Coordinates of N, CA and C in Angstrom, one line a residue:
X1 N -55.4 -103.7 -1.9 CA -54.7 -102.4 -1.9 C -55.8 -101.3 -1.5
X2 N -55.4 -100.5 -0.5 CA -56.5 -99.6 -0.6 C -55.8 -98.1 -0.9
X3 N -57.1 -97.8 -1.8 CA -56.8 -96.3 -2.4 C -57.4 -95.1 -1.7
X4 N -56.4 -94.8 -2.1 CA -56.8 -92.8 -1.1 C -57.9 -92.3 -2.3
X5 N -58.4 -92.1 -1.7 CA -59.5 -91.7 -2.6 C -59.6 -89.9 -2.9
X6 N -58.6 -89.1 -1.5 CA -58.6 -87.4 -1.9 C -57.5 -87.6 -3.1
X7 N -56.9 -88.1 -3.3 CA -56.1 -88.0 -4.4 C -56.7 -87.6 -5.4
X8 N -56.4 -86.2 -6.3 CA -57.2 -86.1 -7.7 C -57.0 -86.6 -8.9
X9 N -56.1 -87.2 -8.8 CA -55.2 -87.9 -9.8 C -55.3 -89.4 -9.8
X10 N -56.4 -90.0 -9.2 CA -56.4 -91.1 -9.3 C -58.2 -91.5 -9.4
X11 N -58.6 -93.1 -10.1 CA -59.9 -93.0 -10.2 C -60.1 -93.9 -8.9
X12 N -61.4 -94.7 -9.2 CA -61.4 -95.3 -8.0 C -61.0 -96.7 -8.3
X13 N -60.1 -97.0 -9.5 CA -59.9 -98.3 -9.4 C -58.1 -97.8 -8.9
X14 N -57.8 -97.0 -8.7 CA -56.9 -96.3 -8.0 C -55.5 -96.1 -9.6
X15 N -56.0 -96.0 -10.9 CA -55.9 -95.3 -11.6 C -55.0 -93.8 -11.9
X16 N -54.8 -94.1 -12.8 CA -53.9 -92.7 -13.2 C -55.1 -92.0 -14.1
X17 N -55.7 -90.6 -13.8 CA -56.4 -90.0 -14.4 C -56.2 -88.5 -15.1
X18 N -56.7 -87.9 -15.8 CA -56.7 -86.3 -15.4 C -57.7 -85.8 -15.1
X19 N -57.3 -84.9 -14.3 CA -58.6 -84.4 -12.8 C -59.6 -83.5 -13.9
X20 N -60.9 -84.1 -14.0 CA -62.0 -82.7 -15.3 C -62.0 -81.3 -14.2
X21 N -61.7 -80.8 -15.2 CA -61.8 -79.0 -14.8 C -62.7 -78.3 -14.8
X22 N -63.4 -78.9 -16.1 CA -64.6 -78.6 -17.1 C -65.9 -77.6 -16.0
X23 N -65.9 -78.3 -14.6 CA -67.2 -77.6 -14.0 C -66.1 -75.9 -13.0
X24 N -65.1 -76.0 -12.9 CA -64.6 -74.8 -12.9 C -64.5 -73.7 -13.5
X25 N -64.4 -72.4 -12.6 CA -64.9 -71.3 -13.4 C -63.2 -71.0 -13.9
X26 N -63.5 -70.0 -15.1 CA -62.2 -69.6 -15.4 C -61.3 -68.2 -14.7
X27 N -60.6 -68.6 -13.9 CA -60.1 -67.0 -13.2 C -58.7 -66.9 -13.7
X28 N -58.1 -65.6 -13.1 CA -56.9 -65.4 -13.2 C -55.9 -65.9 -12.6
X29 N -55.0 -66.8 -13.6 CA -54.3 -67.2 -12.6 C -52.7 -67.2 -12.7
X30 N -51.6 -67.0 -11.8 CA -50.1 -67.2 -12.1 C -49.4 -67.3 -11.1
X31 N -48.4 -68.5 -11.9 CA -47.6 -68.8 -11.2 C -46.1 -68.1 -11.1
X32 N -45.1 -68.3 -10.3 CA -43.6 -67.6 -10.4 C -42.7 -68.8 -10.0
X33 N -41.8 -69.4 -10.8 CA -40.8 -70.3 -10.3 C -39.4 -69.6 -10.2
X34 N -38.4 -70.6 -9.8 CA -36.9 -69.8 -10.0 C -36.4 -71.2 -9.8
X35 N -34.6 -70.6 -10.1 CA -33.8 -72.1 -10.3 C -32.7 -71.2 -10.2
X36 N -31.6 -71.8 -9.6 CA -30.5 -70.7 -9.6 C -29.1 -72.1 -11.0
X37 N -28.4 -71.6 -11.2 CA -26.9 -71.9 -12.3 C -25.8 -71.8 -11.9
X38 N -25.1 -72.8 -10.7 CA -24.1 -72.1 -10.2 C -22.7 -72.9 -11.5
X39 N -22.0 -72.2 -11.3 CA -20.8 -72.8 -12.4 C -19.3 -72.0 -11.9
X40 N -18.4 -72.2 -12.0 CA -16.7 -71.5 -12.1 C -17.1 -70.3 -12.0
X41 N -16.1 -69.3 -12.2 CA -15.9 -67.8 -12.1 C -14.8 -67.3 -14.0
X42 N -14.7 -68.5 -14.2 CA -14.0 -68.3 -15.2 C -15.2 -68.8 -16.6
X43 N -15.9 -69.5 -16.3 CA -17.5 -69.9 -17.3 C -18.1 -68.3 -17.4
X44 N -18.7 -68.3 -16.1 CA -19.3 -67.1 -16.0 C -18.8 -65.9 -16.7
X45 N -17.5 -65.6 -16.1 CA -16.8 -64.3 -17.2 C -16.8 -64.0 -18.6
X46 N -16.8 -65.6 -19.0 CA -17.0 -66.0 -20.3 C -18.1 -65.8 -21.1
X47 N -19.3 -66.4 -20.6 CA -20.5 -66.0 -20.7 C -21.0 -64.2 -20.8
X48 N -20.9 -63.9 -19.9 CA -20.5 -62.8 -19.4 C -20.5 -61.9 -20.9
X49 N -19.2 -62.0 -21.2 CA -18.4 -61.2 -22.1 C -19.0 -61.6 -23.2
X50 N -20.3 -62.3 -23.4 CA -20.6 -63.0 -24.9 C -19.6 -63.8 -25.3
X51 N -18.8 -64.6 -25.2 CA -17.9 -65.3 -25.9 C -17.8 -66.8 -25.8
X52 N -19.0 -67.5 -25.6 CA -19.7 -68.7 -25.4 C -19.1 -69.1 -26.6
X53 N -18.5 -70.4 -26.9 CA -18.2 -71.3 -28.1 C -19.7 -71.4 -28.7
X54 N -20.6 -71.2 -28.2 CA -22.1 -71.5 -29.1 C -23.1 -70.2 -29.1
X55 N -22.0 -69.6 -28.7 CA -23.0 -68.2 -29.2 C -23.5 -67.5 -28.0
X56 N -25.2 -66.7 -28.2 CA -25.6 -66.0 -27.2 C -26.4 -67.2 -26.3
X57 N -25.5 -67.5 -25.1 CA -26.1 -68.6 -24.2 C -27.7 -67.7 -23.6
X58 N -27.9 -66.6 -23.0 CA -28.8 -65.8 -22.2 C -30.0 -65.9 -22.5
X59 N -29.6 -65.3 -24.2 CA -31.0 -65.2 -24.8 C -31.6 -66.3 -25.4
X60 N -30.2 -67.8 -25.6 CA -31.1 -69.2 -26.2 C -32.2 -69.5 -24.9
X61 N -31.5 -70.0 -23.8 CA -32.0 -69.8 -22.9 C -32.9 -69.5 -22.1
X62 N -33.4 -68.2 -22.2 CA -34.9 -67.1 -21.9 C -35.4 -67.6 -23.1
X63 N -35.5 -67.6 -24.4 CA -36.1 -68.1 -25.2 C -36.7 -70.2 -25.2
X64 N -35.6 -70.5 -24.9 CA -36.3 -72.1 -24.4 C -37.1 -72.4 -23.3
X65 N -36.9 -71.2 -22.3 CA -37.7 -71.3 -21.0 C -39.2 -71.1 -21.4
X66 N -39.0 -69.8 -22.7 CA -41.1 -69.7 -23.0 C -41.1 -70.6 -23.5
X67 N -40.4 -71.5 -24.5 CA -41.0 -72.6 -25.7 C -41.9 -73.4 -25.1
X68 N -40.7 -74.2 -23.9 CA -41.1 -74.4 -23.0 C -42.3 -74.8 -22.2
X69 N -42.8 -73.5 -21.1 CA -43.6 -73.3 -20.6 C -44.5 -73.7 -21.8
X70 N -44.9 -73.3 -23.0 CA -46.2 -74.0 -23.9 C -46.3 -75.0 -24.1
X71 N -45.1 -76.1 -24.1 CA -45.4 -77.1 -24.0 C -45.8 -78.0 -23.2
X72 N -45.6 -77.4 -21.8 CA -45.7 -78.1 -20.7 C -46.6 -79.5 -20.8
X73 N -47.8 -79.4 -20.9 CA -48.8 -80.6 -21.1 C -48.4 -81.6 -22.3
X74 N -47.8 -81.6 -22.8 CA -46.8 -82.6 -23.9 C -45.5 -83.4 -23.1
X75 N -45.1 -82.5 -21.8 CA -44.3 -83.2 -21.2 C -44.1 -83.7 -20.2
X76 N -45.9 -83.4 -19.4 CA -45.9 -83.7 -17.6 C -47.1 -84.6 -18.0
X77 N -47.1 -86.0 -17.5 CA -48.8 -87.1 -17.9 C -49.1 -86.2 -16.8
X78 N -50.1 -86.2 -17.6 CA -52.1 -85.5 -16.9 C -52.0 -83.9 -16.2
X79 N -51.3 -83.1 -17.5 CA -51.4 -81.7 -17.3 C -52.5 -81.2 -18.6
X80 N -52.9 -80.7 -17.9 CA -53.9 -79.8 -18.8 C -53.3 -78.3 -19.7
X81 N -53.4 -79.1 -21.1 CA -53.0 -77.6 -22.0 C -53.9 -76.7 -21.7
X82 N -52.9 -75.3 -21.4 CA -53.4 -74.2 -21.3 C -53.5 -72.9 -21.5
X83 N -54.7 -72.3 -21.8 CA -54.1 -70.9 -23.4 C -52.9 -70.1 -22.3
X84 N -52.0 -70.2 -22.3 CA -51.1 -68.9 -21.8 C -51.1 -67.3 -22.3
X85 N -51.2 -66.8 -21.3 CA -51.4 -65.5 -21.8 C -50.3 -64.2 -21.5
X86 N -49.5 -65.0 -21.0 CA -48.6 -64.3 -20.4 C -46.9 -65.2 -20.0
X87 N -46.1 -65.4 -20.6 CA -44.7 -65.6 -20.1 C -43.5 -64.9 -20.4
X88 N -43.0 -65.0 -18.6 CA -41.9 -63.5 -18.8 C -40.6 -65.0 -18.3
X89 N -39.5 -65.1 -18.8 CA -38.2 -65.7 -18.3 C -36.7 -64.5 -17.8
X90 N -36.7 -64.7 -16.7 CA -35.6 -63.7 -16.7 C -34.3 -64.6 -16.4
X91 N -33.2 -63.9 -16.7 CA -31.8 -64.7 -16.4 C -30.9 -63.8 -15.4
X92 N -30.8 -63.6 -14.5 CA -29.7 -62.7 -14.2 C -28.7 -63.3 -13.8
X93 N -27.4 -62.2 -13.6 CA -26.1 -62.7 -13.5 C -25.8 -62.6 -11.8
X94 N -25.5 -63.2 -11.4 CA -25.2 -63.3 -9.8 C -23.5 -63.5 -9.5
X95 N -23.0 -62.5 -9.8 CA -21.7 -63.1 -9.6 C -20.9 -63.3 -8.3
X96 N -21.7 -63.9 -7.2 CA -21.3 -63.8 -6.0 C -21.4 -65.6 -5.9
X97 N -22.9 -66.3 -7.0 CA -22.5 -67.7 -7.0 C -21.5 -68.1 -7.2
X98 N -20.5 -68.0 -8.5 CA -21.1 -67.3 -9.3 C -21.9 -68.3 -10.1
X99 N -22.8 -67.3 -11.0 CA -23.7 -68.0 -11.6 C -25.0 -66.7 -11.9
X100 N -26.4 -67.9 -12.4 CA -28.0 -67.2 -12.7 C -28.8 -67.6 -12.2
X101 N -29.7 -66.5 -11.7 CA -30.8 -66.7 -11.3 C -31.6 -66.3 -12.2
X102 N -32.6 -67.5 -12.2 CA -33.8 -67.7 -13.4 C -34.9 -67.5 -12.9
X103 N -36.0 -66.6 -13.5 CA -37.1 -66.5 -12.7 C -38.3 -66.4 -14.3
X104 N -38.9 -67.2 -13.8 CA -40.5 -67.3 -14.9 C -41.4 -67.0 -14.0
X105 N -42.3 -66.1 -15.0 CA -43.7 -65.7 -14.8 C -44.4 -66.2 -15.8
X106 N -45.4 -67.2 -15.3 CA -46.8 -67.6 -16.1 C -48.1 -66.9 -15.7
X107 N -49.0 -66.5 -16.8 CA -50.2 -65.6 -16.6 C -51.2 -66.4 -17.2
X108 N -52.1 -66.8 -17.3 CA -53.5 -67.2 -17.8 C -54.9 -67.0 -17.1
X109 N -55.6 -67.0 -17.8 CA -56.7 -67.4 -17.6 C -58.1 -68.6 -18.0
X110 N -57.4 -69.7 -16.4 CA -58.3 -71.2 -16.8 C -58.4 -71.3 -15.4
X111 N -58.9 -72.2 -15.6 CA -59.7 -73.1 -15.0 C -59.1 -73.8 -14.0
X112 N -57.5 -74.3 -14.1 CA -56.7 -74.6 -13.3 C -55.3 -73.8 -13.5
X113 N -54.1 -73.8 -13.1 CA -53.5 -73.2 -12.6 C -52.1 -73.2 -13.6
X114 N -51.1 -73.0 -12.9 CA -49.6 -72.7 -13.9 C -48.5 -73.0 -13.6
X115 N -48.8 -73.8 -12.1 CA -47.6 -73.6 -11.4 C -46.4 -75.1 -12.4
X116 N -47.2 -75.6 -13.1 CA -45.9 -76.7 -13.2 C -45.4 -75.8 -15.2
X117 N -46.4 -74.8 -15.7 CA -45.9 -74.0 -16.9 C -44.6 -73.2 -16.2
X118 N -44.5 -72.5 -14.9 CA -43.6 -71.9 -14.6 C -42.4 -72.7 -13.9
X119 N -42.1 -73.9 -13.3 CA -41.6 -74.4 -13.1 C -40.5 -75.3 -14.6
X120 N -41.3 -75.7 -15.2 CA -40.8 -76.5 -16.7 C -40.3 -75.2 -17.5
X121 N -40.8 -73.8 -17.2 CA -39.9 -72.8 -18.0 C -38.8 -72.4 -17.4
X122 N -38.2 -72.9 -16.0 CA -37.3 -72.5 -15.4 C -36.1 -73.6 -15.2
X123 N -36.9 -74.6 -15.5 CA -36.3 -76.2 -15.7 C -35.6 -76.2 -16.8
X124 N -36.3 -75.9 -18.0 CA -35.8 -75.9 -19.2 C -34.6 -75.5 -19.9
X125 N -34.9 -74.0 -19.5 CA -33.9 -72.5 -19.1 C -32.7 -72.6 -18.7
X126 N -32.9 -73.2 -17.1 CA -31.4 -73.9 -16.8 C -30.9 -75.3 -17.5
X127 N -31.6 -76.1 -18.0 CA -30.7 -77.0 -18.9 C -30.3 -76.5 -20.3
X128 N -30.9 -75.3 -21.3 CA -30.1 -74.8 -22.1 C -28.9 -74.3 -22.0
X129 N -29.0 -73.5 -20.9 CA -27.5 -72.6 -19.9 C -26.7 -73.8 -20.2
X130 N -27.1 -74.5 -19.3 CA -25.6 -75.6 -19.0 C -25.9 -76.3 -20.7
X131 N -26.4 -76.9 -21.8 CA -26.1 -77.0 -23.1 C -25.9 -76.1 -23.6
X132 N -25.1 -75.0 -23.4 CA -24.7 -73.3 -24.0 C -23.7 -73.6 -23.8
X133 N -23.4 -74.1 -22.6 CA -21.9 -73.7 -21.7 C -21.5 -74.5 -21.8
X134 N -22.1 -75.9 -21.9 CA -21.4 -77.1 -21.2 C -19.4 -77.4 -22.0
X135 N -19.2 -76.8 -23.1 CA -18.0 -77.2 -24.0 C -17.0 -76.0 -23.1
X136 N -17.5 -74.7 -22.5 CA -16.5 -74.2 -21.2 C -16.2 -75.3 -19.7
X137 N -17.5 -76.1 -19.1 CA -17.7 -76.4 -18.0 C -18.5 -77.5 -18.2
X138 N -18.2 -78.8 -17.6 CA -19.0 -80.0 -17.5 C -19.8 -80.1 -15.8
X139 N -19.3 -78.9 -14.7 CA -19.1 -79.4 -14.0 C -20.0 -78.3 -13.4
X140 N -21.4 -77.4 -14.1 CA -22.1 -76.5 -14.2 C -23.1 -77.2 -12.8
X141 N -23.9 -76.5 -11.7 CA -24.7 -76.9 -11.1 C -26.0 -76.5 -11.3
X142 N -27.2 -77.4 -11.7 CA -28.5 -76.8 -11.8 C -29.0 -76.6 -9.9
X143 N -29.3 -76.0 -9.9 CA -30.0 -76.0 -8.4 C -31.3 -75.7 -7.8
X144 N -32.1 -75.6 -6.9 CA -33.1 -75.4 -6.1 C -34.0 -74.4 -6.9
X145 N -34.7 -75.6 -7.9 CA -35.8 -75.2 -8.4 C -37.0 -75.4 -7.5
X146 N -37.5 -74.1 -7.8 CA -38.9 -74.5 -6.6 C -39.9 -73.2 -7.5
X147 N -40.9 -73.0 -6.9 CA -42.2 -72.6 -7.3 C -42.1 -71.5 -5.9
X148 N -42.0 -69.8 -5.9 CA -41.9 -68.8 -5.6 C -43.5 -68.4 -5.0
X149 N -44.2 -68.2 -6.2 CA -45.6 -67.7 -5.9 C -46.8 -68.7 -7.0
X150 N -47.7 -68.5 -6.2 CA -49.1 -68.6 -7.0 C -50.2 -67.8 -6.6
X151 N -51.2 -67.5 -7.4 CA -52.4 -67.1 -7.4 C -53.4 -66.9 -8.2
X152 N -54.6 -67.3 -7.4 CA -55.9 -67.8 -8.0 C -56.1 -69.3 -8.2
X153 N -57.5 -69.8 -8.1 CA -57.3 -70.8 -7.5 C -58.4 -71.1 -6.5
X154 N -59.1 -72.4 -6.2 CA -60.1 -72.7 -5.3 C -59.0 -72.7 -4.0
X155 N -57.4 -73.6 -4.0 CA -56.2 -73.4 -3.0 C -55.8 -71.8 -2.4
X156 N -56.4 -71.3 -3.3 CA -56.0 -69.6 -2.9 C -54.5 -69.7 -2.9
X157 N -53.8 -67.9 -2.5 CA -52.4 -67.8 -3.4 C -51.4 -68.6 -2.4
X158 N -50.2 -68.3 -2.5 CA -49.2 -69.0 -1.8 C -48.0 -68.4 -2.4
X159 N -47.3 -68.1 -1.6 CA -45.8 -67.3 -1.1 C -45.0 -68.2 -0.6
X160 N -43.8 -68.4 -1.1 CA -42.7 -69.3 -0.8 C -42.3 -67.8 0.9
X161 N -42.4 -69.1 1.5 CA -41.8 -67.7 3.1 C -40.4 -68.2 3.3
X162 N -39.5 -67.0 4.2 CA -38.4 -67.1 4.4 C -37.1 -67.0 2.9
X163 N -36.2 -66.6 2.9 CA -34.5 -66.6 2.0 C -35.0 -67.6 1.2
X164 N -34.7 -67.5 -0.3 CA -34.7 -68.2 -1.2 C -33.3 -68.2 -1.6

């Protein structure tokens, strides 16, 4: 078998490792994910109105997306816990999906980066929504989670280009 050796995530007996950070300097760094919630027009209204059979879906929600995001390295092998210094979850209402658009901001300062803290807080987020909802709608869509922005970094920053 031969092993790729640029891989950072692997040793040289071609190994599952976690990449040392340790000789990195610590900068500023953040990521931005998003995830959209498309569902009915009749869920949404519902929601909407506050009148969820389990209460306030929005705010469980934005609140599971930070839990979340701190847990990240408890739920991805070979992520590095990291002090967060900063997470914002937004939820908006889009009633043209209809449905939400979820957007996390991760802020720290290490050594490596955040993009998978802001991704797992937007991942999260939308599977509370749809366990908020699910007793209106079984039939709720999680969708096109992706990673928006980063910056800082030896990779330097990066901008999702073109319509999201």
């Amino acid at each position: 078998m031969e092993i790729n050796r640029s891989l950072s995530h692997l040793d040289s007996q071609g190994q599952a490792q976690m990449v040392d950070v340790s000789g990195k300097e610590l900068t500023k760094r953040q990521a931005v994910a998003a995830a959209q919630v498309r569902m009915k027009t009749t869920t949404f209204n519902t929601i909407q109105a506050g009148n969820a059979p389990k209460g306030d879906v929005l705010g469980t929600a934005r609140l599971a997306g930070i839990m979340a995001a701190k847990q990240t390295s408890q739920l991805i092998p070979l992520c590095h816990p990291l002090p967060l210094h900063k997470i914002e979850v937004q939820i908006e209402p889009n009633p043209q999906l209809p449905g939400y658009q979820i957007q996390a901001s991760v802020t720290t300062k290490a050594e490596t980066g955040v993009e998978m803290e802001a991704l797992t807080a937007v991942s999260v987020a939308a599977l509370t929504l749809y366990d908020m909802a699910k007793a209106l709608e079984k039939s709720i869509e999680i969708q096109s989670i992706r990673l928006l922005s980063k910056t800082g970094g030896k990779s330097g920053d990066y901008q999702i280009s073109g319509d999201c």
